[in-house]
C-alpha cells in the first residue's frame, strides 16, 4: 500500500530501515515502481500533482531517493527537479520517462541524476539501481558508482534502441561528443595562450624580484575539487586582482579545474551537505556565474541558488557565453572584502548593504510600523540632483538611499569604496513582495499611465501572492487631486506605498505628503510598473551582468533615453571624479 503526498507507509518487512523515498507520478501509473521501492525503503511517499508537491515538505533531512516519472502532472524538466531538490534534498534522483527529449536530456543529466531512462530499462536493472541508492551512505551523490550506473544505463539504452532511435541516439552522442571536444580544445587553447603570454612573464618577474629576498612566489590553498575531493591550488602571493589567479590556468591542463564551472569554494569539510555534494558534481571553474554576478553586484539570490542556475544551464555553448560575459565583468572586479557601511557620494549618504539586508531592515520597520521613505539613486538621478537643490534636500531627508545601477558600482570603484550590491526597485520587488505576503502586508501602487498600475497589480499578485490594496495612475492633477489620492491610499490599509512617477517627482511627492500618508513604507520606484505590467521589457540578465542594461533602454526608447545615457553617463563620471578631487580620498 502506498498513499498520496504526505502520507507515508511502512515497509512490509517491518525492518528498521530508515531510508525514505518519494515518487512523483500518477498512482495507477507508478504502482509497480512503488512496490519495488517499498521492498527496500522504509517509507515511500507519493505525489501525483504539482499542487501536492507544493503542499508537501519541505523535508530536507531524510529523503534518500526521489523518483520523477512522466505521469506526474508536470512535464519532466530541470525546473521540476530543482523544486523537488529544494523541498526534499534527496540524495539520489531518478527520472523515468517513456520518451526523453534529446535537448532535455543534457540538462536533466547535468542535474546529478543517478538514472535517466525508460521504465523498461529501469525495471530490468531496478535491483542494482535501488541498491546503489541505499548502499552508498550519506554522500553517495559523489561516489564513482554513479558513473558506473550511468554508463550501464547508456550501454543498455544503446543496445536496445530500435533502428530509428539508435540513429537519433547516435547523432545525439556524436553532437555532444563534438561539442565537448570543441569546448575542451578551446579551454586548452586559452590555457596555452594565457600561460605563454601572461603566466610565464609574470612568473619570471616574480622569481627575479622575490626569490633573492626569500619571499614566496606562490601561496597555496585547499579548495573543493570535483566530487567533493580536496585539491591544492596555487595563486601568486601578494598580487592583486585577477593577476593572482594566473597559476590557476595551469590546472586547465591537469583537468582539475575548468575554465567555466562552479565557483571555487574553500575546502572545509569531508562531509558536505546534500546541496554542496550536488554542486560539487560539476567541476569548479576559474570563471563562474557566481563570480560574474557578484562582480556586477547582482548576486541577490545567494550563492547556492546561482550555482544551481549554472548547473542547470551548463552546456558547451552556455560556457562559451559565460567566458564572454566574464571579460567585461572583470572591469568591475575588485579585491577588497572590506566595505564601508555608507557610500558617500556627491553629498549623499548611500546605504552600502546587500539586498537581503535591505529587505530585512524594511521588514523590521514594517513590524514596528515605523514610517520610512526609501529612495533609489542612479547616475541619471544624481545628474538631475546637481541642478535641483530641492531634490537634493529631499534625498537628504529620506531614511535610506540605495545605489541603483552599474554607474554607482563604477563610482564606488573609482572612490575606493566598493559597493556590496546594486539595489534597485525592480530587483527588490520580488523579495519585498514575498516578505510582504509572508507578513500579511498589502501594497498600494501609485503611478504610471492609466491602466498600467492595474496590469502590474494583477501580475504582481499572481506571481508573489501579495495583496494589492489599491492602484492609481500617476497622471492626476497634483494641485487638486492629491487629497483624494491620499485618502484612497490611507483607506486601502496598505502598509507599503510604491510611487512610480519617475525621479525626482516621486521623491518630492513622497517627501511633501509623508506626514499625511499612513503606509509605513514609502518608496520611489521609477519605471517599475512599466516592467511588471509587461509593457516595457527589462534587459536580459546577461546585459545586466556586463553592465549594459542602459544600452537596452536606449534601444527601446531612443528619443527619451539617449540624452539620459549617452550624455548622462560621461557627465556622471566627470562629477564623480570632481567629487573625488574635492574630497581627497572620496569617501571619507
Ligand atoms: N509617470 C507618472 N506621472 C508623471 C510622469 C511619469 O506616473 O507625471 C510615470 C511614467 O508613466 C513611467 C514612470 O513614471 O511609468 C517613470 O519612468 P522612467 O522610466 O522615467 O523612470 P526611471 O525608472 O527611469 O526613473
Coordinates of C-alpha atoms and ligand atoms in Angstrom, one line a residue:
X1 CA 0.0 0.0 0.0
X2 CA 1.1 3.5 -0.7
X3 CA -0.5 6.8 -0.1
X4 CA -0.6 10.2 -1.6
X5 CA 1.7 13.0 -0.7
X6 CA 2.5 13.5 2.9
X7 CA 1.0 10.1 4.0
X8 CA 3.8 7.5 4.1
X9 CA 3.6 3.8 4.6
X10 CA 5.9 1.4 6.4
X11 CA 8.0 -1.2 4.8
X12 CA 6.2 -4.6 4.5
X13 CA 9.1 -6.5 6.1
X14 CA 8.8 -4.2 9.1
X15 CA 12.5 -3.9 9.3
X16 CA 14.2 -1.0 10.9
X17 CA 15.3 0.5 7.6
X18 CA 15.3 4.3 7.9
X19 CA 15.6 5.4 4.3
X20 CA 12.7 7.4 2.8
X21 CA 11.8 7.7 -0.9
X22 CA 9.4 10.0 -2.7
X23 CA 7.8 9.2 -6.1
X24 CA 6.2 11.7 -8.4
X25 CA 3.6 10.3 -10.7
X26 CA 0.0 9.1 -11.0
X27 CA -0.9 6.2 -8.7
X28 CA -2.2 4.0 -11.5
X29 CA 1.0 4.5 -13.5
X30 CA 3.6 4.1 -10.8
X31 CA 2.1 1.2 -8.8
X32 CA 4.8 -1.2 -9.8
X33 CA 7.6 1.2 -9.1
X34 CA 6.1 1.9 -5.6
X35 CA 6.0 -1.9 -4.9
X36 CA 9.6 -2.3 -6.0
X37 CA 10.9 0.6 -3.9
X38 CA 8.7 -0.3 -1.0
X39 CA 10.7 -3.5 -0.6
X40 CA 13.9 -1.7 0.2
X41 CA 12.7 1.6 1.7
X42 CA 11.0 2.0 5.0
X43 CA 8.8 4.8 3.8
X44 CA 7.6 5.8 0.3
X45 CA 5.6 8.9 -0.3
X46 CA 3.6 9.6 -3.5
X47 CA 2.9 13.0 -5.0
X48 CA 0.6 13.0 -8.1
X49 CA 0.4 16.7 -8.9
X50 CA 2.4 19.9 -8.7
X51 CA -0.1 21.1 -6.0
X52 CA 0.8 18.1 -3.9
X53 CA 4.5 18.9 -4.4
X54 CA 3.9 22.5 -3.3
X55 CA 1.9 21.4 -0.3
X56 CA 4.3 18.8 1.0
X57 CA 7.6 19.3 2.7
X58 CA 10.0 21.0 3.0
X59 CA 11.8 18.0 4.4
X60 CA 15.5 18.2 3.9
X61 CA 16.6 15.6 6.3
X62 CA 15.8 12.1 5.4
X63 CA 14.9 11.5 1.8
X64 CA 17.3 9.3 0.1
X65 CA 15.6 8.8 -3.2
X66 CA 13.3 10.8 -5.4
X67 CA 11.8 9.2 -8.5
X68 CA 10.2 11.5 -11.1
X69 CA 8.1 10.0 -13.7
X70 CA 6.3 11.3 -16.8
X71 CA 2.9 10.5 -15.3
X72 CA 3.4 13.4 -12.8
X73 CA 1.1 16.3 -13.6
X74 CA 4.0 18.4 -14.8
X75 CA 6.5 17.7 -17.6
X76 CA 9.9 16.5 -16.5
X77 CA 12.2 19.5 -16.5
X78 CA 15.1 21.0 -14.8
X79 CA 12.8 23.4 -13.0
X80 CA 10.7 20.5 -11.6
X81 CA 13.9 18.7 -10.5
X82 CA 15.1 21.9 -8.8
X83 CA 11.9 22.3 -6.9
X84 CA 11.9 18.7 -5.7
X85 CA 15.5 19.1 -4.7
X86 CA 14.8 22.3 -2.8
X87 CA 12.0 20.7 -0.9
X88 CA 13.4 17.3 -0.1
X89 CA 17.2 17.5 -0.9
X90 CA 17.1 13.8 -1.9
X91 CA 20.5 12.2 -2.1
X92 CA 19.6 10.4 -5.3
X93 CA 17.3 11.3 -8.1
X94 CA 15.9 9.1 -10.8
X95 CA 13.9 10.3 -13.9
X96 CA 11.7 7.8 -15.7
X97 CA 10.1 8.6 -19.0
X98 CA 8.7 6.7 -22.0
X99 CA 10.4 9.3 -24.2
X100 CA 13.2 11.6 -23.3
X101 CA 13.6 14.6 -25.5
X102 CA 17.2 14.9 -26.5
X103 CA 17.7 18.5 -25.8
X104 CA 16.1 18.0 -22.4
X105 CA 18.5 15.1 -21.7
X106 CA 21.7 17.0 -21.4
X107 CA 20.3 19.4 -18.9
X108 CA 18.5 16.7 -16.9
X109 CA 21.7 14.7 -16.8
X110 CA 23.7 17.6 -15.5
X111 CA 21.4 17.8 -12.6
X112 CA 23.2 14.9 -10.9
X113 CA 20.6 12.2 -11.6
X114 CA 21.8 8.7 -10.9
X115 CA 19.5 7.3 -13.6
X116 CA 17.6 8.8 -16.5
X117 CA 15.9 6.3 -18.8
X118 CA 12.9 4.4 -19.8
X119 CA 10.7 2.3 -17.5
X120 CA 11.8 -0.9 -19.2
X121 CA 15.5 -0.2 -18.6
X122 CA 14.7 0.8 -15.0
X123 CA 12.8 -2.4 -14.3
X124 CA 15.5 -4.6 -15.9
X125 CA 18.1 -3.2 -13.5
X126 CA 16.0 -1.9 -10.7
X127 CA 17.6 -4.1 -8.2
X128 CA 21.1 -2.7 -8.9
X129 CA 19.9 0.9 -9.2
X130 CA 18.0 0.7 -5.9
X131 CA 20.9 -1.0 -4.2
X132 CA 23.1 1.9 -5.3
X133 CA 20.7 4.4 -3.8
X134 CA 20.8 2.6 -0.4
X135 CA 24.3 1.3 0.0
X136 CA 26.3 4.3 -0.6
X137 CA 25.6 6.1 2.6
X138 CA 25.3 9.8 3.1
X139 CA 27.4 11.2 0.4
X140 CA 26.6 8.8 -2.4
X141 CA 25.8 11.6 -4.7
X142 CA 29.5 11.8 -5.2
X143 CA 30.5 8.2 -5.4
X144 CA 32.0 6.7 -8.6
X145 CA 29.3 4.0 -8.7
X146 CA 27.0 6.6 -10.1
X147 CA 29.3 7.0 -13.1
X148 CA 29.1 3.2 -13.5
X149 CA 25.3 3.3 -13.2
X150 CA 25.2 6.0 -15.9
X151 CA 27.5 4.1 -18.2
X152 CA 25.5 1.0 -17.7
X153 CA 22.3 2.8 -18.5
X154 CA 23.8 4.3 -21.6
X155 CA 25.1 1.0 -22.9
X156 CA 21.7 -0.6 -22.2
X157 CA 19.8 2.1 -23.9
X158 CA 22.2 1.9 -26.9
X159 CA 21.8 -1.9 -27.2
X160 CA 18.0 -1.9 -27.0
X161 CA 17.5 1.0 -29.3
X162 CA 15.4 0.5 -32.4
X163 CA 16.9 1.4 -35.8
X164 CA 15.4 4.8 -35.9
X165 CA 16.0 5.8 -32.3
X166 CA 19.5 4.3 -32.5
X167 CA 20.2 6.7 -35.3
X168 CA 18.8 9.5 -33.3
X169 CA 20.8 8.4 -30.3
X170 CA 24.0 8.1 -32.4
X171 CA 23.6 11.6 -33.8
X172 CA 22.9 12.9 -30.3
X173 CA 26.1 11.2 -29.0
X174 CA 28.1 12.5 -31.9
X175 CA 26.9 16.0 -31.5
X176 CA 27.6 16.1 -27.8
X177 CA 31.0 14.5 -28.3
X178 CA 31.9 17.2 -30.9
X179 CA 30.6 19.9 -28.6
X180 CA 32.5 18.5 -25.6
X181 CA 35.7 18.2 -27.7
X182 CA 35.4 21.7 -29.1
X183 CA 34.9 23.1 -25.6
X184 CA 37.9 21.2 -24.2
X185 CA 40.0 22.3 -27.2
X186 CA 39.0 26.0 -26.7
X187 CA 39.8 25.6 -23.0
X188 CA 43.3 24.2 -23.7
X189 CA 44.0 26.8 -26.3
X190 CA 43.1 29.6 -23.9
X191 CA 45.2 27.9 -21.2
X192 CA 48.1 27.8 -23.5
X193 CA 47.7 31.4 -24.6
X194 CA 47.4 32.7 -21.1
X195 CA 50.4 30.6 -19.9
X196 CA 52.7 31.8 -22.6
X197 CA 51.6 35.5 -22.8
X198 CA 50.9 36.2 -19.1
X199 CA 51.8 33.4 -16.7
X200 CA 55.4 32.8 -17.8
X201 CA 56.4 36.5 -18.0
X202 CA 54.8 37.3 -14.6
X203 CA 56.4 34.2 -13.1
X204 CA 59.8 35.2 -14.4
X205 CA 59.5 38.7 -12.9
X206 CA 58.4 37.4 -9.6
X207 CA 61.2 34.8 -9.5
X208 CA 63.7 37.6 -10.1
X209 CA 62.2 40.0 -7.6
X210 CA 61.1 37.7 -4.8
X211 CA 63.5 34.8 -4.6
X212 CA 66.6 36.8 -3.6
X213 CA 64.8 38.3 -0.6
X214 CA 63.4 34.9 0.3
X215 CA 59.8 35.8 -0.3
X216 CA 57.4 33.1 -1.5
X217 CA 56.2 33.3 -5.1
X218 CA 53.1 31.3 -4.7
X219 CA 50.5 30.9 -1.9
X220 CA 48.6 27.6 -1.6
X221 CA 45.1 26.9 -0.6
X222 CA 42.9 23.9 -0.4
X223 CA 39.7 24.1 -2.3
X224 CA 36.9 21.8 -3.1
X225 CA 37.5 19.9 -6.3
X226 CA 35.2 17.8 -8.4
X227 CA 33.2 15.2 -6.4
X228 CA 34.0 17.0 -3.2
X229 CA 37.6 16.0 -3.2
X230 CA 40.1 18.5 -1.7
X231 CA 42.6 19.9 -4.2
X232 CA 45.5 22.2 -3.5
X233 CA 45.8 25.2 -5.9
X234 CA 48.4 27.9 -6.2
X235 CA 48.0 31.6 -6.7
X236 CA 50.6 34.3 -6.9
X237 CA 51.2 35.5 -3.4
X238 CA 50.7 39.2 -2.6
X239 CA 49.4 40.1 -6.1
X240 CA 46.2 41.9 -6.5
X241 CA 43.2 41.2 -8.7
X242 CA 42.8 38.5 -11.3
X243 CA 46.6 38.5 -11.9
X244 CA 47.0 36.5 -8.7
X245 CA 44.9 33.8 -10.3
X246 CA 47.2 33.3 -13.3
X247 CA 48.6 30.0 -12.0
X248 CA 45.1 28.6 -12.0
X249 CA 45.3 28.3 -15.8
X250 CA 47.9 25.5 -15.3
X251 CA 45.1 23.5 -13.7
X252 CA 43.3 23.5 -17.0
X253 CA 46.0 21.2 -18.3
X254 CA 45.7 18.9 -15.4
X255 CA 41.9 19.0 -15.7
X256 CA 41.4 19.7 -12.0
X257 CA 39.7 23.0 -12.8
X258 CA 37.7 24.0 -15.8
X259 CA 37.7 27.4 -17.5
X260 CA 34.0 27.8 -16.7
X261 CA 32.4 25.9 -13.9
X262 CA 31.0 26.2 -10.4
X263 CA 32.7 28.8 -8.2
X264 CA 35.9 27.8 -6.4
X265 CA 35.0 27.1 -2.8
X266 CA 37.3 26.6 0.1
X267 CA 37.5 23.0 1.2
X268 CA 36.3 22.9 4.7
X269 CA 34.7 19.5 5.3
X270 CA 35.0 15.9 4.0
X271 CA 31.2 15.7 4.8
X272 CA 29.4 18.2 2.7
X273 CA 25.6 18.7 2.9
X274 CA 23.4 17.5 0.1
X275 CA 23.4 20.9 -1.7
X276 CA 27.2 21.1 -1.7
X277 CA 27.5 17.5 -2.7
X278 CA 25.3 18.1 -5.8
X279 CA 27.1 21.3 -6.6
X280 CA 30.5 19.6 -6.5
X281 CA 29.4 17.2 -9.2
X282 CA 30.3 19.9 -11.6
X283 CA 33.9 20.9 -11.9
X284 CA 34.9 24.2 -10.4
X285 CA 36.0 26.8 -12.9
X286 CA 38.3 29.8 -13.0
X287 CA 35.2 31.7 -14.2
X288 CA 31.8 31.1 -12.7
X289 CA 28.4 32.5 -12.9
X290 CA 28.5 33.3 -9.2
X291 CA 31.7 35.4 -9.6
X292 CA 30.2 37.3 -12.6
X293 CA 27.0 38.1 -10.7
X294 CA 28.9 39.0 -7.6
X295 CA 31.2 41.3 -9.5
X296 CA 28.3 43.1 -11.2
X297 CA 26.7 43.3 -7.7
X298 CA 23.6 41.5 -8.8
X299 CA 24.1 38.2 -6.9
X300 CA 20.9 38.8 -5.0
X301 CA 19.7 35.2 -5.0
X302 CA 22.6 34.0 -3.0
X303 CA 25.4 31.6 -3.9
X304 CA 23.7 28.3 -3.9
X305 CA 20.8 29.4 -6.0
X306 CA 23.2 30.9 -8.5
X307 CA 25.3 27.8 -8.6
X308 CA 22.2 25.8 -9.3
X309 CA 21.2 28.1 -12.1
X310 CA 24.6 27.5 -13.6
X311 CA 24.5 23.7 -13.2
X312 CA 21.0 23.6 -14.9
X313 CA 22.1 25.8 -17.7
X314 CA 25.5 24.2 -18.3
X315 CA 26.3 23.1 -21.8
X316 CA 29.3 24.0 -24.0
X317 CA 27.6 27.0 -25.7
X318 CA 26.5 28.4 -22.3
X319 CA 30.0 28.1 -21.0
X320 CA 31.4 29.9 -24.0
X321 CA 28.9 32.8 -23.4
X322 CA 29.9 32.8 -19.8
X323 CA 33.5 33.4 -20.8
X324 CA 32.4 36.3 -23.0
X325 CA 30.4 37.7 -20.0
X326 CA 33.4 37.3 -17.7
X327 CA 35.6 39.7 -19.7
X328 CA 33.6 42.9 -19.2
X329 CA 32.7 41.8 -15.7
X330 CA 36.5 41.8 -14.9
X331 CA 36.5 45.6 -15.4
X332 CA 34.4 45.9 -12.2
X333 CA 36.1 43.3 -10.2
X334 CA 37.8 44.3 -7.0
X335 CA 39.9 42.6 -4.5
X336 CA 38.7 44.1 -1.2
X337 CA 36.2 42.4 1.0
X338 CA 36.1 45.4 3.4
X339 CA 33.0 47.6 2.8
X340 CA 32.2 50.9 4.3
X341 CA 28.6 50.8 5.7
X342 CA 27.9 54.1 4.0
X343 CA 29.0 55.2 0.5
X344 CA 29.4 59.0 0.5
X345 CA 28.8 60.4 -3.0
X346 CA 28.1 64.0 -4.1
X347 CA 27.0 64.8 -0.5
X348 CA 24.6 61.9 -0.1
X349 CA 25.0 59.0 2.3
X350 CA 24.1 56.0 0.3
X351 CA 23.5 52.7 2.2
X352 CA 26.0 50.1 1.4
X353 CA 24.2 46.9 2.2
X354 CA 23.0 43.7 0.4
X355 CA 19.6 43.2 -0.9
X356 CA 18.9 40.6 1.8
X357 CA 19.9 43.2 4.5
X358 CA 17.8 45.9 2.9
X359 CA 14.7 43.7 2.9
X360 CA 15.3 42.6 6.4
X361 CA 15.6 46.2 7.6
X362 CA 12.4 47.0 5.8
X363 CA 10.7 44.0 7.4
X364 CA 11.7 45.2 10.9
X365 CA 10.4 48.8 10.2
X366 CA 7.1 47.4 8.9
X367 CA 6.7 45.2 12.0
X368 CA 7.4 48.2 14.2
X369 CA 5.1 50.4 12.0
X370 CA 8.0 52.9 11.7
X371 CA 7.5 55.1 8.7
X372 CA 10.4 55.0 6.2
X373 CA 10.9 56.9 3.0
X374 CA 13.3 55.0 0.8
X375 CA 14.8 56.2 -2.5
X376 CA 17.0 54.7 -5.1
X377 CA 19.6 56.7 -7.0
X378 CA 21.1 56.0 -10.3
X379 CA 23.5 58.2 -12.3
X380 CA 20.6 60.0 -14.0
X381 CA 19.1 60.9 -10.6
X382 CA 22.4 62.2 -9.4
X383 CA 22.8 64.3 -12.6
X384 CA 19.3 65.7 -12.0
X385 CA 20.2 66.4 -8.4
X386 CA 23.2 68.5 -9.5
X387 CA 20.8 71.2 -10.8
X388 CA 17.9 70.7 -8.4
X389 CA 18.6 71.8 -4.8
X390 CA 15.1 70.7 -3.7
X391 CA 15.7 67.2 -4.9
X392 CA 19.0 67.1 -3.0
X393 CA 17.3 68.2 0.2
X394 CA 14.5 65.6 -0.3
X395 CA 17.0 62.8 -0.7
X396 CA 19.0 64.0 2.3
X397 CA 15.8 63.9 4.3
X398 CA 15.0 60.3 3.2
X399 CA 15.6 57.4 5.6
X400 CA 17.5 55.2 3.2
X401 CA 19.1 55.7 -0.2
X402 CA 20.0 52.7 -2.2
X403 CA 22.5 52.5 -5.1
X404 CA 20.9 51.6 -8.4
X405 CA 22.9 50.6 -11.5
X406 CA 26.3 49.9 -12.8
X407 CA 27.2 53.6 -12.7
X408 CA 27.1 53.6 -9.0
X409 CA 29.3 50.4 -8.9
X410 CA 31.9 52.2 -11.1
X411 CA 31.7 55.3 -8.8
X412 CA 32.3 53.0 -5.8
X413 CA 35.3 51.6 -7.5
X414 CA 36.7 55.0 -8.5
X415 CA 36.3 56.3 -5.0
X416 CA 37.8 53.1 -3.5
X417 CA 34.6 52.4 -1.6
X418 CA 33.2 49.3 -3.2
X419 CA 29.5 48.7 -3.1
X420 CA 28.2 45.4 -1.7
X421 CA 25.3 45.1 -4.1
X422 CA 23.3 47.0 -6.7
X423 CA 19.9 47.6 -5.1
X424 CA 17.2 48.8 -7.4
X425 CA 13.4 48.7 -7.1
X426 CA 12.9 46.3 -9.9
X427 CA 15.2 43.7 -8.5
X428 CA 14.0 44.3 -5.0
X429 CA 10.3 43.9 -5.8
X430 CA 10.2 40.0 -5.7
X431 CA 12.0 39.9 -2.3
X432 CA 9.8 42.8 -1.0
X433 CA 6.6 41.1 -2.2
X434 CA 7.5 37.7 -0.8
X435 CA 8.3 39.2 2.5
X436 CA 5.1 41.3 2.5
X437 CA 3.0 38.2 1.6
X438 CA 4.5 36.2 4.4
X439 CA 4.0 39.1 6.9
X440 CA 0.5 39.9 5.6
X441 CA 1.3 43.4 4.5
X442 CA -0.5 44.8 1.5
X443 CA 0.8 47.2 -1.2
X444 CA -0.6 50.2 -3.0
X445 CA 0.7 51.0 -6.5
X446 CA 0.6 54.7 -7.4
X447 CA 1.9 55.9 -10.8
X448 CA 2.4 55.1 -14.5
X449 CA 0.0 55.7 -17.3
X450 CA -3.7 54.9 -16.8
X451 CA -4.2 51.1 -16.6
X452 CA -0.5 50.3 -16.1
X453 CA -0.6 50.0 -12.3
X454 CA -3.7 47.7 -12.6
X455 CA -1.9 45.4 -15.0
X456 CA 1.2 45.4 -12.8
X457 CA -1.0 44.8 -9.8
X458 CA -2.6 41.6 -11.2
X459 CA 0.8 40.3 -12.4
X460 CA 2.5 41.0 -9.0
X461 CA -0.4 39.4 -7.1
X462 CA -0.4 36.3 -9.3
X463 CA 3.4 35.9 -9.1
X464 CA 4.1 36.6 -5.5
X465 CA 0.8 36.1 -3.8
X466 CA 0.9 39.5 -2.1
X467 CA -2.3 41.6 -1.6
X468 CA -2.5 44.7 -3.7
X469 CA -4.7 47.1 -1.7
X470 CA -5.2 49.6 -4.4
X471 CA -3.9 51.3 -7.5
X472 CA -4.0 54.8 -9.1
X473 CA -2.3 56.2 -12.2
X474 CA 0.3 58.9 -12.0
X475 CA -1.3 61.4 -14.3
X476 CA -3.6 63.2 -11.8
X477 CA -3.7 66.9 -11.1
X478 CA -1.2 67.3 -8.3
X479 CA -2.7 70.6 -7.2
X480 CA -6.3 69.5 -6.9
X481 CA -6.4 65.7 -6.7
X482 CA -3.6 64.8 -4.3
X483 CA -6.0 64.9 -1.3
X484 CA -8.3 62.3 -3.0
X485 CA -5.4 60.1 -3.8
X486 CA -4.0 60.2 -0.3
X487 CA -7.4 59.4 1.2
X488 CA -7.7 56.4 -1.1
X489 CA -4.2 55.2 -0.1
X490 CA -5.0 55.5 3.6
X491 CA -8.4 53.9 3.3
X492 CA -6.9 50.9 1.5
X493 CA -5.0 50.0 4.6
X494 CA -1.8 49.3 2.7
X495 CA 1.5 49.2 4.7
X496 CA 3.6 49.7 1.6
X497 CA 3.2 52.5 -1.0
X498 CA 5.2 52.3 -4.2
X499 CA 5.3 55.6 -6.1
X500 CA 6.2 55.5 -9.7
X501 CA 6.3 59.0 -11.2
X502 CA 10.0 58.9 -12.2
X503 CA 12.7 60.9 -10.4
X504 CA 12.6 63.5 -8.9
X505 CA 8.8 63.9 -9.0
X506 CA 8.1 60.8 -7.0
X507 CA 10.7 61.6 -4.2
X508 CA 9.3 65.1 -3.9
X509 CA 5.7 63.9 -3.7
X510 CA 6.6 61.4 -1.0
X511 CA 8.5 63.9 0.9
X512 CA 5.8 66.6 0.8
X513 CA 3.0 64.3 1.8
X514 CA 4.6 61.7 4.0
X515 CA 3.0 63.2 7.2
X516 CA -0.5 62.6 5.8
X517 CA 0.3 59.2 4.4
X518 CA -0.4 56.2 6.6
X519 CA 1.6 53.4 4.9
X520 CA 4.8 52.6 6.8
X521 CA 7.0 52.1 3.8
X522 CA 7.1 54.8 1.1
X523 CA 9.2 54.0 -1.8
X524 CA 10.0 55.7 -5.2
X525 CA 10.3 53.1 -7.9
X526 CA 10.5 54.8 -11.3
X527 CA 9.5 52.7 -14.3
X528 CA 8.9 49.6 -12.2
X529 CA 5.2 49.3 -13.1
X530 CA 6.0 49.5 -16.8
X531 CA 8.2 46.4 -16.4
X532 CA 5.8 44.5 -14.3
X533 CA 2.8 45.3 -16.5
X534 CA 4.7 43.8 -19.4
X535 CA 4.6 47.0 -21.4
X536 CA 8.3 47.6 -21.2
X537 CA 10.7 44.7 -21.4
X538 CA 13.6 44.6 -19.0
X539 CA 17.1 44.0 -20.4
X540 CA 18.1 40.3 -20.4
X541 CA 20.1 39.2 -17.4
X542 CA 23.4 38.8 -19.4
X543 CA 23.2 42.5 -20.3
X544 CA 22.8 43.4 -16.6
X545 CA 25.7 41.1 -15.8
X546 CA 28.1 43.0 -18.0
X547 CA 26.7 46.4 -17.1
X548 CA 25.0 47.4 -20.3
X549 CA 21.3 47.5 -19.3
X550 CA 21.3 51.2 -20.3
X551 CA 22.1 50.2 -23.9
X552 CA 19.0 48.1 -24.0
X553 CA 16.9 51.0 -22.6
X554 CA 18.3 53.4 -25.3
X555 CA 17.3 50.8 -28.0
X556 CA 13.8 50.7 -26.5
X557 CA 13.2 54.4 -26.2
X558 CA 15.9 56.1 -28.2
X559 CA 14.1 59.5 -28.2
X560 CA 13.8 59.7 -24.4
X561 CA 16.8 57.8 -23.3
X562 CA 19.8 58.8 -25.5
X563 CA 20.4 62.0 -23.6
X564 CA 20.0 60.3 -20.2
X565 CA 22.7 57.8 -21.0
X566 CA 24.9 59.0 -23.9
X567 CA 25.4 62.4 -22.3
X568 CA 24.4 61.5 -18.8
X569 CA 26.9 58.6 -18.2
X570 CA 30.1 60.6 -19.0
X571 CA 28.7 63.6 -17.2
X572 CA 28.1 61.5 -14.1
X573 CA 31.7 60.0 -14.3
X574 CA 33.0 63.6 -14.6
X575 CA 31.0 64.6 -11.5
X576 CA 32.3 61.6 -9.6
X577 CA 35.9 62.4 -10.4
X578 CA 35.4 66.1 -9.5
X579 CA 33.9 64.9 -6.2
X580 CA 36.9 62.6 -5.7
X581 CA 39.3 65.6 -6.2
X582 CA 37.3 67.8 -3.9
X583 CA 37.1 65.3 -1.1
X584 CA 40.6 63.9 -1.4
X585 CA 40.1 60.1 -0.9
X586 CA 36.5 60.5 -2.0
X587 CA 34.6 58.5 0.6
X588 CA 35.9 59.8 3.8
Ligands
LIG1 N1 5.0 59.0 -14.7 C1 3.8 59.2 -13.9 N2 3.4 60.5 -13.8 C2 4.1 61.6 -14.3 C3 5.2 61.3 -15.1 C4 5.7 60.0 -15.2 O1 3.2 58.3 -13.4 O2 3.6 62.7 -14.2 C5 5.4 57.6 -14.8 C6 5.7 57.1 -16.2 O3 4.5 56.7 -16.8 C7 6.6 56.0 -16.0 C8 7.4 56.4 -14.7 O4 6.6 57.5 -14.2 O5 5.9 54.8 -15.8 C9 8.8 56.9 -15.0 O6 9.5 56.1 -15.7 P1 11.0 56.3 -16.0 O7 11.4 55.2 -16.9 O8 11.3 57.7 -16.4 O9 11.6 56.0 -14.6 P2 13.1 55.6 -14.1 O10 13.0 54.2 -13.6 O11 14.0 55.7 -15.3 O12 13.4 56.7 -13.1

